[in-house]
XYZ file of N, CA and C in Angstrom:
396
model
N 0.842 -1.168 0.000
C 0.000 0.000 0.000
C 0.892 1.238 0.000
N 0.446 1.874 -0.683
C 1.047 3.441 -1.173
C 0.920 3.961 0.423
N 2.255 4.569 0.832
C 2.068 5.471 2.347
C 1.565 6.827 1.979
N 0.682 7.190 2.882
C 0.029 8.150 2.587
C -0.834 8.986 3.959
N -0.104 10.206 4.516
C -0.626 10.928 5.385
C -1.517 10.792 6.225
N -1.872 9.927 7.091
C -3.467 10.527 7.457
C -3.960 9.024 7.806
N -3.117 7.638 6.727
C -3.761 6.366 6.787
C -2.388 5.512 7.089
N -2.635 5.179 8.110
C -2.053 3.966 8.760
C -2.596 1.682 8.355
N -1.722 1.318 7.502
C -1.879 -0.004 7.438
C -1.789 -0.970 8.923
N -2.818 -1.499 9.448
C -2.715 -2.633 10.411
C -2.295 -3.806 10.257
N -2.894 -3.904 9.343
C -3.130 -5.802 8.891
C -3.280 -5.962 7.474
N -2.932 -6.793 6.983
C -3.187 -6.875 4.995
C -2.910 -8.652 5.384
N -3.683 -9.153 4.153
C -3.998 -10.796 3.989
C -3.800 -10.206 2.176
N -2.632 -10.662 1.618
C -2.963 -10.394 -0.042
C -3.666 -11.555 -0.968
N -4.360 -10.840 -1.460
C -5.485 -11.609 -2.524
C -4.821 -12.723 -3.461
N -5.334 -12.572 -4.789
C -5.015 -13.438 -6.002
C -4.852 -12.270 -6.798
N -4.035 -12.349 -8.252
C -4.132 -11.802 -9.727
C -3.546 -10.314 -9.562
N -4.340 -9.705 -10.916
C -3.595 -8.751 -10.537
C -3.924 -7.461 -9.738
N -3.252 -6.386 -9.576
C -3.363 -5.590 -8.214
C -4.218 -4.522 -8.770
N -5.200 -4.323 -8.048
C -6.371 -3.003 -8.418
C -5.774 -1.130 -8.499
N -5.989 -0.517 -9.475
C -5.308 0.369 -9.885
C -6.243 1.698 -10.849
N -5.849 2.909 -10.555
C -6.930 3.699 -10.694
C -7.750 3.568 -12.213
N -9.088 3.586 -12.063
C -9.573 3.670 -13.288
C -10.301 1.848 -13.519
N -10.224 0.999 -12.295
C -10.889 0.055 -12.354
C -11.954 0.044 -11.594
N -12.840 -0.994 -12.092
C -14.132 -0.871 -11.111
C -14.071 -2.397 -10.535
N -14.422 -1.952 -9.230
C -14.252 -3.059 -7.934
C -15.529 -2.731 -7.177
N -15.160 -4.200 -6.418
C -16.215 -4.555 -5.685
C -16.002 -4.691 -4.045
N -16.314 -4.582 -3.459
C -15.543 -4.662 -1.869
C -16.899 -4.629 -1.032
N -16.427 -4.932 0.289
C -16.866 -4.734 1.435
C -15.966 -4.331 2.503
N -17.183 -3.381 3.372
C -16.043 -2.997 4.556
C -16.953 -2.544 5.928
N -16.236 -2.351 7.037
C -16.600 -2.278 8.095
C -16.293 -1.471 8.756
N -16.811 -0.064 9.392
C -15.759 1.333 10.093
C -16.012 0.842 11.287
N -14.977 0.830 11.850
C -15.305 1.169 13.668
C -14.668 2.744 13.957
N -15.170 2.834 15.031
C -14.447 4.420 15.522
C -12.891 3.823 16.485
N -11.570 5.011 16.705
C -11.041 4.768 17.283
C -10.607 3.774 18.262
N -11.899 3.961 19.170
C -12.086 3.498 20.719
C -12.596 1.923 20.494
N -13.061 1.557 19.045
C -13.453 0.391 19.379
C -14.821 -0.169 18.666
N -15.692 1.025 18.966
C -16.974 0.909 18.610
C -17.360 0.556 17.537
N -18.120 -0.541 17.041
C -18.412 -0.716 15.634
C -19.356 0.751 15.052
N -19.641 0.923 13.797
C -19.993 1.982 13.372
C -21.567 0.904 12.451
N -22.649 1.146 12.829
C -23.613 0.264 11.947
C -23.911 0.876 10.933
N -22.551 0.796 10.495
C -23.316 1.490 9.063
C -23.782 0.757 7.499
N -23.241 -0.610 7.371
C -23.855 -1.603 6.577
C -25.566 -1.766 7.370
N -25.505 -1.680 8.410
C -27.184 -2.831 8.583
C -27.754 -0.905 8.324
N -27.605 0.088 8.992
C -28.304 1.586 8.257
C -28.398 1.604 6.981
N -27.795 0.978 6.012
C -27.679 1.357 4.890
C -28.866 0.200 3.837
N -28.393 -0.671 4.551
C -29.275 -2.285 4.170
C -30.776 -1.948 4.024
N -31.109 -0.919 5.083
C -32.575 -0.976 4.983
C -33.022 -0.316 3.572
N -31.927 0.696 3.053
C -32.326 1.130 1.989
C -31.859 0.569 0.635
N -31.343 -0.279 0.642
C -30.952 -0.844 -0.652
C -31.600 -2.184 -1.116
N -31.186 -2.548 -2.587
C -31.679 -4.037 -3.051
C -31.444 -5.146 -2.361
N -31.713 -6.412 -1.848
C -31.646 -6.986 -1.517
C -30.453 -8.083 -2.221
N -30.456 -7.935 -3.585
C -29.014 -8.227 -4.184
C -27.742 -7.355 -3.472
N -27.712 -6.679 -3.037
C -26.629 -5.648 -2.655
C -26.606 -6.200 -1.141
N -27.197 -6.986 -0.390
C -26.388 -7.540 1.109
C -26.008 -8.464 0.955
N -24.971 -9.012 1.950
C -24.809 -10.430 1.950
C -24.663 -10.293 3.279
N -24.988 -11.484 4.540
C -24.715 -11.561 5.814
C -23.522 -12.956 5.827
N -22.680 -12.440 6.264
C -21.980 -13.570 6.241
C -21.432 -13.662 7.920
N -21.511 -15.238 8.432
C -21.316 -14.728 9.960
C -21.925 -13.983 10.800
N -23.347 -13.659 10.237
C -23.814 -13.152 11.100
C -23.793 -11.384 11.244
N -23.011 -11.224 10.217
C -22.724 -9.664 10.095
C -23.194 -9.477 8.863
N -23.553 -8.208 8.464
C -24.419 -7.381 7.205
C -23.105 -6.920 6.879
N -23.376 -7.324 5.083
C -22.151 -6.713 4.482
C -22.694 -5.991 3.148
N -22.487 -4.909 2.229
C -22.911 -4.297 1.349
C -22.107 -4.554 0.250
N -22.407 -5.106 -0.860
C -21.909 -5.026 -2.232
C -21.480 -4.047 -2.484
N -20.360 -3.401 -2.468
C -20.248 -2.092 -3.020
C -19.511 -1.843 -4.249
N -19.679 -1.099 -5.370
C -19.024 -0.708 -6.599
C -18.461 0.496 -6.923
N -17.582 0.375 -6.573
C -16.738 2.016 -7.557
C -16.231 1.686 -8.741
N -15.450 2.912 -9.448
C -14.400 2.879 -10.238
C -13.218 3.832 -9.628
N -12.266 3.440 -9.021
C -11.017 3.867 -8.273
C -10.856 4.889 -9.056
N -10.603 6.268 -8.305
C -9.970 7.761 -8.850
C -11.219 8.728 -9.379
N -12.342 7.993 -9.124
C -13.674 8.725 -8.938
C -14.149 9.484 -8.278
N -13.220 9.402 -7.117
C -14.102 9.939 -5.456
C -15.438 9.466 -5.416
N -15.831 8.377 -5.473
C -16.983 7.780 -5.079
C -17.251 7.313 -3.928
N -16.289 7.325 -2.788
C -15.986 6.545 -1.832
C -14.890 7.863 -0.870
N -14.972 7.566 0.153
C -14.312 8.413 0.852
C -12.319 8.206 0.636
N -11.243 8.984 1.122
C -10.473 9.086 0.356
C -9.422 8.140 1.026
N -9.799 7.331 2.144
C -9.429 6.409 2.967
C -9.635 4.686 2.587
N -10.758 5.173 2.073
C -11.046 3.731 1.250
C -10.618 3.710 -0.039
N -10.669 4.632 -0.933
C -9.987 4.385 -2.195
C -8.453 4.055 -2.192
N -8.087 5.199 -1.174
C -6.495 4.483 -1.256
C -5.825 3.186 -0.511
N -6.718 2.844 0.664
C -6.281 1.518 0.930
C -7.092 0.119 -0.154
N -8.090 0.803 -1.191
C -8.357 -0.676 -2.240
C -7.083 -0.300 -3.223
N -6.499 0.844 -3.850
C -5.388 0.870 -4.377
C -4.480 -0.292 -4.175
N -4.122 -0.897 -5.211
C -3.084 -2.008 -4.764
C -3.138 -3.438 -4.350
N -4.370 -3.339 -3.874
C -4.854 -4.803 -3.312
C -5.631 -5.569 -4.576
N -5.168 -7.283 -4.287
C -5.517 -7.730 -5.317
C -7.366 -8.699 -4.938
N -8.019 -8.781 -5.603
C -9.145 -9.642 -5.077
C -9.342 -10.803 -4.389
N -9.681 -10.563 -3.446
C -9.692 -11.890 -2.142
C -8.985 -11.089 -1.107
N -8.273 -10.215 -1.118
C -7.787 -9.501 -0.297
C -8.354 -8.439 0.894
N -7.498 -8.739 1.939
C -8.112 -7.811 2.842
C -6.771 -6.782 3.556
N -7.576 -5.683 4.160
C -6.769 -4.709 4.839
C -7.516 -4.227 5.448
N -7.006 -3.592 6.940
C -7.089 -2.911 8.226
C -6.432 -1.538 8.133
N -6.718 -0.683 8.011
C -6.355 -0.045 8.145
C -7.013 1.700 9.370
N -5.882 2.820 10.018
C -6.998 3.460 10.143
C -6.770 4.835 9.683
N -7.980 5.441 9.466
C -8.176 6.646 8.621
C -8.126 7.678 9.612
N -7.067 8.971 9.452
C -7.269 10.174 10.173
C -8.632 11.031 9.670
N -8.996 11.714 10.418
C -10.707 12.758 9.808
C -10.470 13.328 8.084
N -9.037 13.916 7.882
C -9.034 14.265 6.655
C -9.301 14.050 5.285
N -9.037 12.109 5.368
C -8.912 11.506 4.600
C -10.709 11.049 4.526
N -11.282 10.667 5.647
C -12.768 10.596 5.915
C -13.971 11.601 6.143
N -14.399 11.272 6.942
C -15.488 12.459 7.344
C -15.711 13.899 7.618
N -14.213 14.439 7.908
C -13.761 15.317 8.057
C -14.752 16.252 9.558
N -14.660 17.376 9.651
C -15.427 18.058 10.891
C -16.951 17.645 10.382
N -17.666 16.833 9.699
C -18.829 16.881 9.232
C -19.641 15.570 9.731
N -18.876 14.590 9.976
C -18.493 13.321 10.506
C -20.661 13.012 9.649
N -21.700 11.895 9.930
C -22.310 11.161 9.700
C -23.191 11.543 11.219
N -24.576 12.556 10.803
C -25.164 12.030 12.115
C -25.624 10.930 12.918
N -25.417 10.416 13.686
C -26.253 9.855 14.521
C -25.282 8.060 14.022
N -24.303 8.567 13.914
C -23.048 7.422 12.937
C -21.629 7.930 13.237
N -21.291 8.707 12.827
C -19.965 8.733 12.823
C -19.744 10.597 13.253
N -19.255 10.629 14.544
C -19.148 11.817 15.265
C -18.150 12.630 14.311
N -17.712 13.962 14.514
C -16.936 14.814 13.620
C -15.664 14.815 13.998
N -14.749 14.775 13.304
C -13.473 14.510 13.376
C -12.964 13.222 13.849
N -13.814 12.145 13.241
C -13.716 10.828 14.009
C -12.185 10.490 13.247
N -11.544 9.115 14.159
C -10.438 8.699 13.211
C -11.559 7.437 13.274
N -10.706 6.889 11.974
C -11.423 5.490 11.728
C -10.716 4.622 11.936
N -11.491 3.262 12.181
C -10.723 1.766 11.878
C -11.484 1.143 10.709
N -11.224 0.871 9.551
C -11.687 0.299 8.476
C -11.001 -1.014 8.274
N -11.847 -1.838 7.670
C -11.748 -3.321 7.446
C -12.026 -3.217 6.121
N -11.302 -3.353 4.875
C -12.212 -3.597 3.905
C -11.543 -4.934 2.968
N -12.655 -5.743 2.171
C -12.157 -6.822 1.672
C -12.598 -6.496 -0.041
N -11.394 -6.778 -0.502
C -11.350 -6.342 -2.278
C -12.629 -7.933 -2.869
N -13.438 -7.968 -2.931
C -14.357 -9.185 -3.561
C -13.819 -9.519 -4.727
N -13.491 -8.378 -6.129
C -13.115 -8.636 -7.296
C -12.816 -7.615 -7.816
N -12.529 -7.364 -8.960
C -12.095 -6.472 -9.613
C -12.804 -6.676 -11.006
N -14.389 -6.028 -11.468
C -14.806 -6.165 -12.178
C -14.682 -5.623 -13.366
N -14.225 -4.376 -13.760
C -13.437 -4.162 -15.106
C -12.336 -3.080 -14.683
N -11.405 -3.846 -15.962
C -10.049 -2.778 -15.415
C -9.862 -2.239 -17.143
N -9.076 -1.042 -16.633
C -8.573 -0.690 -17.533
C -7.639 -1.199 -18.809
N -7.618 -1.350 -19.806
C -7.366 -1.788 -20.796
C -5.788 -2.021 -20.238
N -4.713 -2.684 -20.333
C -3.543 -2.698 -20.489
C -2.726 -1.769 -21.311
């Protein structure tokens, strides 16, 4: 993982193939906790509003299909750069300073303002990449 201001790597498990890179569209799941610990429910908040193709519970935990295309800003700037690099099947821990996330604006009644994060996210696949 690219070092980068603000985001600290914990843990990485590397995937299969090849490594995800801006301008591809991926698939992932992930999980915020706050600092201190706290899980953040923000898959089962989100679940209520989406397709039912778009959850999967695995273990007992709610997980969200999610799709970008990397270098979009579709995704906050903590998660794009820790899926940077990672190959599918892959996972990383990492945690996010406020800058890179929520910033003073933080998620009511979810994610307080100036939170740091703990993110979990797992690369599922890498559904189209950029041409070679």
């Amino acid at each position: 993982m690219k070092r980068i201001s603000g985001l600290k790597l914990l843990d990485e498990q590397e995937g299969d193939g090849p490594s995800a890179q801006k301008g591809d569209r991926v698939m992932f799941h992930m999980r915020f906790f706050l600092n201190k610990g706290d899980e953040i429910p923000l898959n089962e908040t989100q679940a209520k509003h989406l397709p039912k193709e778009m959850i999967r519970v695995m273990d007992g935990m709610t997980f969200i299909d999610r799709t970008i295309v990397l270098g979009r800003r579709e995704a906050i700037a903590g998660v794009e750069h820790t899926l940077m690099g990672m190959k599918a099947g892959g996972y990383r821990k990492v945690r996010v300073s406020p800058h890179l996330a929520y910033r003073d604006k933080g998620i009511p009644d979810l994610i307080p303002p100036d939170a740091v994060l703990i993110c979990e996210i797992w690369l599922r696949d890498i559904v189209s990449a950029l041409p070679s």
